[in-house]
Coordinates of C-alpha atoms in Angstrom, one line a residue:
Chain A
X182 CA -17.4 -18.6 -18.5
X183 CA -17.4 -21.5 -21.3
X184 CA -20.3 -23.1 -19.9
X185 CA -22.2 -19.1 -20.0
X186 CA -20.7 -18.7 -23.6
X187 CA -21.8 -22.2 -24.9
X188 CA -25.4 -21.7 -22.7
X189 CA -25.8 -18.3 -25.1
X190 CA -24.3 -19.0 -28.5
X191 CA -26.1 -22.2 -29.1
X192 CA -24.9 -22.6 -32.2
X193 CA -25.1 -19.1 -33.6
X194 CA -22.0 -16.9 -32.3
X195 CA -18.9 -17.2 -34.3
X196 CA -15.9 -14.7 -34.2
X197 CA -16.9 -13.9 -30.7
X198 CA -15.3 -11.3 -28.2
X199 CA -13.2 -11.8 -25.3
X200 CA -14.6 -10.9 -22.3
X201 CA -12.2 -7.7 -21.8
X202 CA -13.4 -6.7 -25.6
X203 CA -17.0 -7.0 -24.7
X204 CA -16.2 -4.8 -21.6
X205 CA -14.2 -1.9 -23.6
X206 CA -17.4 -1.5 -26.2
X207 CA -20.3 -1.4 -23.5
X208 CA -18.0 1.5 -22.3
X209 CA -18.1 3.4 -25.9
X210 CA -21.6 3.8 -25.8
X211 CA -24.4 5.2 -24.0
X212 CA -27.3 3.5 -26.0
X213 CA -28.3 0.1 -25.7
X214 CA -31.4 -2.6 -25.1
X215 CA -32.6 -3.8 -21.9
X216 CA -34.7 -7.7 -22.4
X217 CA -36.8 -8.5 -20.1
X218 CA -39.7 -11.2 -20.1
X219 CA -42.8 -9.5 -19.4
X220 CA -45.9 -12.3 -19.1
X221 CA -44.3 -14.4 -20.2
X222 CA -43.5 -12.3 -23.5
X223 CA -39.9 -11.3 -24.6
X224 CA -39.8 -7.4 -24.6
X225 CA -37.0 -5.2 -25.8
X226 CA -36.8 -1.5 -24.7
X227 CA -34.6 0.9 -25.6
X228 CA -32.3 2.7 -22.7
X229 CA -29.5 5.6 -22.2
X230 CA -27.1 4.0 -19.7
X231 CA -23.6 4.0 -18.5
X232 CA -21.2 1.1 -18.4
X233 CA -18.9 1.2 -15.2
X234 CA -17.4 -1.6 -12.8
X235 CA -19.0 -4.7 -14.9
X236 CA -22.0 -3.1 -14.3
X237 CA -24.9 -1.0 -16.2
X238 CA -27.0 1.7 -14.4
X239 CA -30.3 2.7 -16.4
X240 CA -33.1 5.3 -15.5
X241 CA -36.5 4.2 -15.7
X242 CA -40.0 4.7 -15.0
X243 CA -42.4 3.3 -13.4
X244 CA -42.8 0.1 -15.5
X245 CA -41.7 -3.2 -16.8
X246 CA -38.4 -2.7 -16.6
X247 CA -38.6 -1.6 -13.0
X248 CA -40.7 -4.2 -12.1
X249 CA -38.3 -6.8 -13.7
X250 CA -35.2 -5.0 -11.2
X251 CA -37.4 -5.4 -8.1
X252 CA -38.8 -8.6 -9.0
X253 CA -34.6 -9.5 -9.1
X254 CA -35.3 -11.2 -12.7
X255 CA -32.8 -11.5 -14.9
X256 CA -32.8 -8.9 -17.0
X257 CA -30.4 -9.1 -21.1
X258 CA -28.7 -6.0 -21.7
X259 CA -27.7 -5.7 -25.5
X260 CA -25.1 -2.7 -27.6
X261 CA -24.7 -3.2 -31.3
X262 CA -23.2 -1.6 -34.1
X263 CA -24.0 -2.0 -37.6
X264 CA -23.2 -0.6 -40.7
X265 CA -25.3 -1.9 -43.5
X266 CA -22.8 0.0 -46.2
X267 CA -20.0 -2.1 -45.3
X268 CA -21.9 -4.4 -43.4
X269 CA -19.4 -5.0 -40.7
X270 CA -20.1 -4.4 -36.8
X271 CA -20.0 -5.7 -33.5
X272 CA -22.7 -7.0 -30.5
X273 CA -22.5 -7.2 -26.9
X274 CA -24.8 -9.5 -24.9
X275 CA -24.9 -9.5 -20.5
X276 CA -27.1 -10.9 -18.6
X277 CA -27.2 -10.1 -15.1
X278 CA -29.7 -9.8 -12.0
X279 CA -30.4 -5.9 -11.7
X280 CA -30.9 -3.9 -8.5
X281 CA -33.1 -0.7 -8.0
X282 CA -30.3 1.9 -6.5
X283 CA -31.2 3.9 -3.4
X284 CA -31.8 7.3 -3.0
X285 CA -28.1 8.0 -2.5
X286 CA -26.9 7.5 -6.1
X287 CA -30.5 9.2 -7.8
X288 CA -27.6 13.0 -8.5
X289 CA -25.9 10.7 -10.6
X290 CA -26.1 11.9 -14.2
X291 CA -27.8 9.0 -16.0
X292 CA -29.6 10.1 -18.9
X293 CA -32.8 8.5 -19.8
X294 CA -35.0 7.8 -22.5
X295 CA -38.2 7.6 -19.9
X296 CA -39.6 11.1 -19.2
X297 CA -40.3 12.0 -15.4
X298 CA -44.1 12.4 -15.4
X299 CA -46.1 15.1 -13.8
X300 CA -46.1 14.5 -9.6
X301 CA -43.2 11.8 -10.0
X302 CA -40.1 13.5 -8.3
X303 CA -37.7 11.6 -10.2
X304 CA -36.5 8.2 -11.9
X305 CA -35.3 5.3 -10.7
X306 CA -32.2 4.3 -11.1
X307 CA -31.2 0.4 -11.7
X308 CA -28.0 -1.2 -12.1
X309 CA -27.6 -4.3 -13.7
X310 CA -24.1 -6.4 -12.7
X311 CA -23.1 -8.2 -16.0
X312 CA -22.6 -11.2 -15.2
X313 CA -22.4 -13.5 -18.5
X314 CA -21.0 -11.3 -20.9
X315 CA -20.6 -12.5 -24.7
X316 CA -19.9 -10.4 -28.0
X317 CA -19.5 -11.3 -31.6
X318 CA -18.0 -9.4 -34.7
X319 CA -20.8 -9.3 -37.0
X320 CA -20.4 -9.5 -40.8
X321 CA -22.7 -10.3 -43.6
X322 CA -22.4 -14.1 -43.9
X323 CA -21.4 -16.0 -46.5
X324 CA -22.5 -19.2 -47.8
X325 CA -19.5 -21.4 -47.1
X326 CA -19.0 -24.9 -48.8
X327 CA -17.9 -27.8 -46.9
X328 CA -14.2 -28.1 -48.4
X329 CA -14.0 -24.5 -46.9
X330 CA -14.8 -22.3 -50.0
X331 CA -17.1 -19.8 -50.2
Chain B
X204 CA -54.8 -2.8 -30.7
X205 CA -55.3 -0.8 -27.2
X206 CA -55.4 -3.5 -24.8
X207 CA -51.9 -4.8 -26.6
X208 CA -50.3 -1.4 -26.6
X209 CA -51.4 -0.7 -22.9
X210 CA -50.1 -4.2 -21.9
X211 CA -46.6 -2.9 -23.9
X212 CA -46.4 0.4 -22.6
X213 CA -46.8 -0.2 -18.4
X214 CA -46.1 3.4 -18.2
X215 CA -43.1 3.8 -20.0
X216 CA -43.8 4.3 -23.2
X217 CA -44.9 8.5 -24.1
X218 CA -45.2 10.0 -27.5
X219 CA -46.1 6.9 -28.9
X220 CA -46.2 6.2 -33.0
X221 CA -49.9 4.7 -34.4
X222 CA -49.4 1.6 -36.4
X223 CA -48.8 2.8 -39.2
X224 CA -45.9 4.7 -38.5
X225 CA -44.7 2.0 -36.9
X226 CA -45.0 -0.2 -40.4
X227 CA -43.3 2.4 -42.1
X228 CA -40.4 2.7 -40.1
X229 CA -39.9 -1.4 -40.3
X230 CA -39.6 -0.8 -43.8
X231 CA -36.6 1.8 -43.7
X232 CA -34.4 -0.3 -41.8
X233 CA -32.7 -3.9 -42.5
X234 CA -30.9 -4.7 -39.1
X235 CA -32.8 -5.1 -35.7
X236 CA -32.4 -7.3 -33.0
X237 CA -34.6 -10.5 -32.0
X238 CA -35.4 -10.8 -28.6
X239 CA -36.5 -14.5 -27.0
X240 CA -36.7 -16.3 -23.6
X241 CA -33.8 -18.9 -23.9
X242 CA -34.0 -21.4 -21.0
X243 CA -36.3 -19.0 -18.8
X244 CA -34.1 -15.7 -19.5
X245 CA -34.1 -13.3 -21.9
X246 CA -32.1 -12.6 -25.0
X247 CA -31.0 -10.4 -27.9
X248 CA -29.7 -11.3 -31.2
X249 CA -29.0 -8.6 -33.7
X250 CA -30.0 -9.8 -37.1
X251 CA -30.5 -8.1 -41.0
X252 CA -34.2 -8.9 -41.8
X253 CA -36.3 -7.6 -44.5
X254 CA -40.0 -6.2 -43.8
X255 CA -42.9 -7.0 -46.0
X256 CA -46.5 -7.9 -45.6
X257 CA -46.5 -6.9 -41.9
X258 CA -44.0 -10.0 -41.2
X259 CA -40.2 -9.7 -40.6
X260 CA -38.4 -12.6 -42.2
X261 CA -34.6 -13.2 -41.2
X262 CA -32.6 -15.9 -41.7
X263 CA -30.6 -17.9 -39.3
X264 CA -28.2 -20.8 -38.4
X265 CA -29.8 -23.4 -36.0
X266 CA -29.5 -22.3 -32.8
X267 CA -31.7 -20.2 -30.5
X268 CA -33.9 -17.9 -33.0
X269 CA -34.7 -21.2 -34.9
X270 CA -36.1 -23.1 -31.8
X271 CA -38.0 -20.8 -30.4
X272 CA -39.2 -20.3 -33.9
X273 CA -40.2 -23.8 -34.5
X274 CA -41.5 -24.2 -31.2
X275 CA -43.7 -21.7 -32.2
X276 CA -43.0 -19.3 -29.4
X277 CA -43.4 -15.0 -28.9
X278 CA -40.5 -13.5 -30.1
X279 CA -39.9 -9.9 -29.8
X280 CA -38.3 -7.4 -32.9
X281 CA -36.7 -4.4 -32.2
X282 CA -35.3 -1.8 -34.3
X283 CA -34.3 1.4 -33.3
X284 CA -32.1 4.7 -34.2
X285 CA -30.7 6.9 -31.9
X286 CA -28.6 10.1 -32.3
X287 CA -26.9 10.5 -29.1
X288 CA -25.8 13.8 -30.4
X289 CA -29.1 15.1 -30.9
X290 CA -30.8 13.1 -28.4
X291 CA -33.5 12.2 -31.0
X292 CA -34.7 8.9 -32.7
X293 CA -37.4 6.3 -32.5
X294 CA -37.6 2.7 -31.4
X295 CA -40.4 0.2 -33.0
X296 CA -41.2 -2.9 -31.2
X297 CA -42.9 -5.8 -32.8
X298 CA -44.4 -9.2 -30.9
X299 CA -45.3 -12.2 -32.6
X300 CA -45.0 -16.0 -33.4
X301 CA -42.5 -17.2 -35.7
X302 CA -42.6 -19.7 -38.7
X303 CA -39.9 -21.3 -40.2
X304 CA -40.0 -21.0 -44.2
X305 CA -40.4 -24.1 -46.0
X306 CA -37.8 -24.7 -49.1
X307 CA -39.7 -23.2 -51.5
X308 CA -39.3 -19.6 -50.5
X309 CA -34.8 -20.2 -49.7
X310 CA -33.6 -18.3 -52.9
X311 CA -34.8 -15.0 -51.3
X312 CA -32.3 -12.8 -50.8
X313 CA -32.6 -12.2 -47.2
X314 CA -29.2 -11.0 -45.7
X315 CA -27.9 -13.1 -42.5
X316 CA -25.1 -12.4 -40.1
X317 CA -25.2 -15.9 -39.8
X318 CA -22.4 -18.0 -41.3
X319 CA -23.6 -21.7 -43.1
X320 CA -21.8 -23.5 -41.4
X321 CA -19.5 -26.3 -43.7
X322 CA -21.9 -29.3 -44.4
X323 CA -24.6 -27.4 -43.6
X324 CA -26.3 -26.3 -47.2
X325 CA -28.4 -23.5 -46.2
X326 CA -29.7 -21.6 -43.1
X327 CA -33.1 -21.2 -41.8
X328 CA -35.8 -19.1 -42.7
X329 CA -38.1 -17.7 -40.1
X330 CA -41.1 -15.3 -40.9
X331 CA -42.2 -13.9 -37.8
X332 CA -46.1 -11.6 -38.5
X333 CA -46.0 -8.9 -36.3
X334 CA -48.6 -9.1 -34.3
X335 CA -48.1 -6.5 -31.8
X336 CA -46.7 -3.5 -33.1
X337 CA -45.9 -0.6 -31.2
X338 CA -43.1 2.3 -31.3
X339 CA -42.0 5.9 -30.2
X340 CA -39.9 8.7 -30.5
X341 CA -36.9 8.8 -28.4
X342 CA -36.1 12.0 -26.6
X343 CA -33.4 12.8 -23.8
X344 CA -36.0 13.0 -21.2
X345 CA -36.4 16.2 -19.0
X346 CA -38.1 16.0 -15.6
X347 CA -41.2 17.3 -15.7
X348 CA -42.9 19.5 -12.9
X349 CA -46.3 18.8 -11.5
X350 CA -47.6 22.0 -12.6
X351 CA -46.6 20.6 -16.7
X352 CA -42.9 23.3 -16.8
X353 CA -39.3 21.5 -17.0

């Protein structure tokens, strides 16, 4: 996992998360940011999901991110939380290949962002296995001199 | 502004905001997430970014945001809020090619979640114009029957 963690901080992570903390926060929330590249083009869209088994299951439509599952792209999956007041908070990052789910698991109760349109019978269902996983406490920086002062 | 917005949605986007909604949410709102294509895959880094002039400017250490901003590629912006009580919100995304501020315009006071680093005097500032712009409201989706009842 070093070689995953040094491949996405690059520089910019500090104060980052275990593993086993990034994996308790997915699993707080419900709301999070699938990235996909879309011609070439970085896209973000919001999504409803749940977090279970080192894995994220979504609801989608017909589009992009659909495509991106079937296609077996690699897909980012991002949860944040931010308080500007205080300005203290936390981000997870996976990335992961995703799968479209069969009709077997389509009962499941996933809610979704992405209405069901008029002659579509239902959703689709994708689950993406997280497979780098990073996180970082995030606080408003501060300038910090080189003998260690701020 | 169609063609873009068409290319964007792919079908999932639905009660979508014009343009200038979309400019006026931007402006509400000082944390959002950047999203780029790191080594072939896609990425999300929450930053605090102020909105002005149609550009988003953020500041950053030098990792990922700043290469793919000097290399001059499409990076995505995303900012969103979501009531999972309510089921209600919005979610503006923004495409467009990033420049990195020269000197001159440092002494902004552009909030980072970026640390400078020690021996590193000050971090980077990238302006990225919006280029694409599109948004909608978030609902909890209901199916939707062929004959238009849920």
């Amino acid at each position: 996992m070093t070689d995953a963690r040094t491949f996405l901080a690059q520089g910019d992570v500090f104060d980052s998360l275990t593993e086993a903390e990034c994996r308790s926060l997915l699993a707080t929330r419900t709301f999070g940011r699938v990235g996909v590249t879309s011609g070439g083009l970085p896209v973000i869209f919001p999504v409803r999901y749940l977090y279970a088994d080192n894995a994220i299951t979504f609801r989608t439509g017909g589009g992009t991110k659909l495509r991106a599952a079937e296609s077996g792209d690699v897909l980012a999956f991002e949860v944040d939380v931010y308080d500007t007041e205080t300005s203290e908070g936390w981000s997870v990052l996976a990335l992961g290949r995703a799968t479209v789910l069969t009709t077997e698991h389509e009962e499941d109760d996933v809610p979704t962002l992405d209405a069901t349109r008029a002659g579509e019978r239902r959703n689709h269902y994708v689950r993406m296995h997280c497979e780098l996983l990073t996180g970082r406490r995030l606080v408003q920086a501060r300038s910090v001199h080189p003998d260690g002062s701020s």
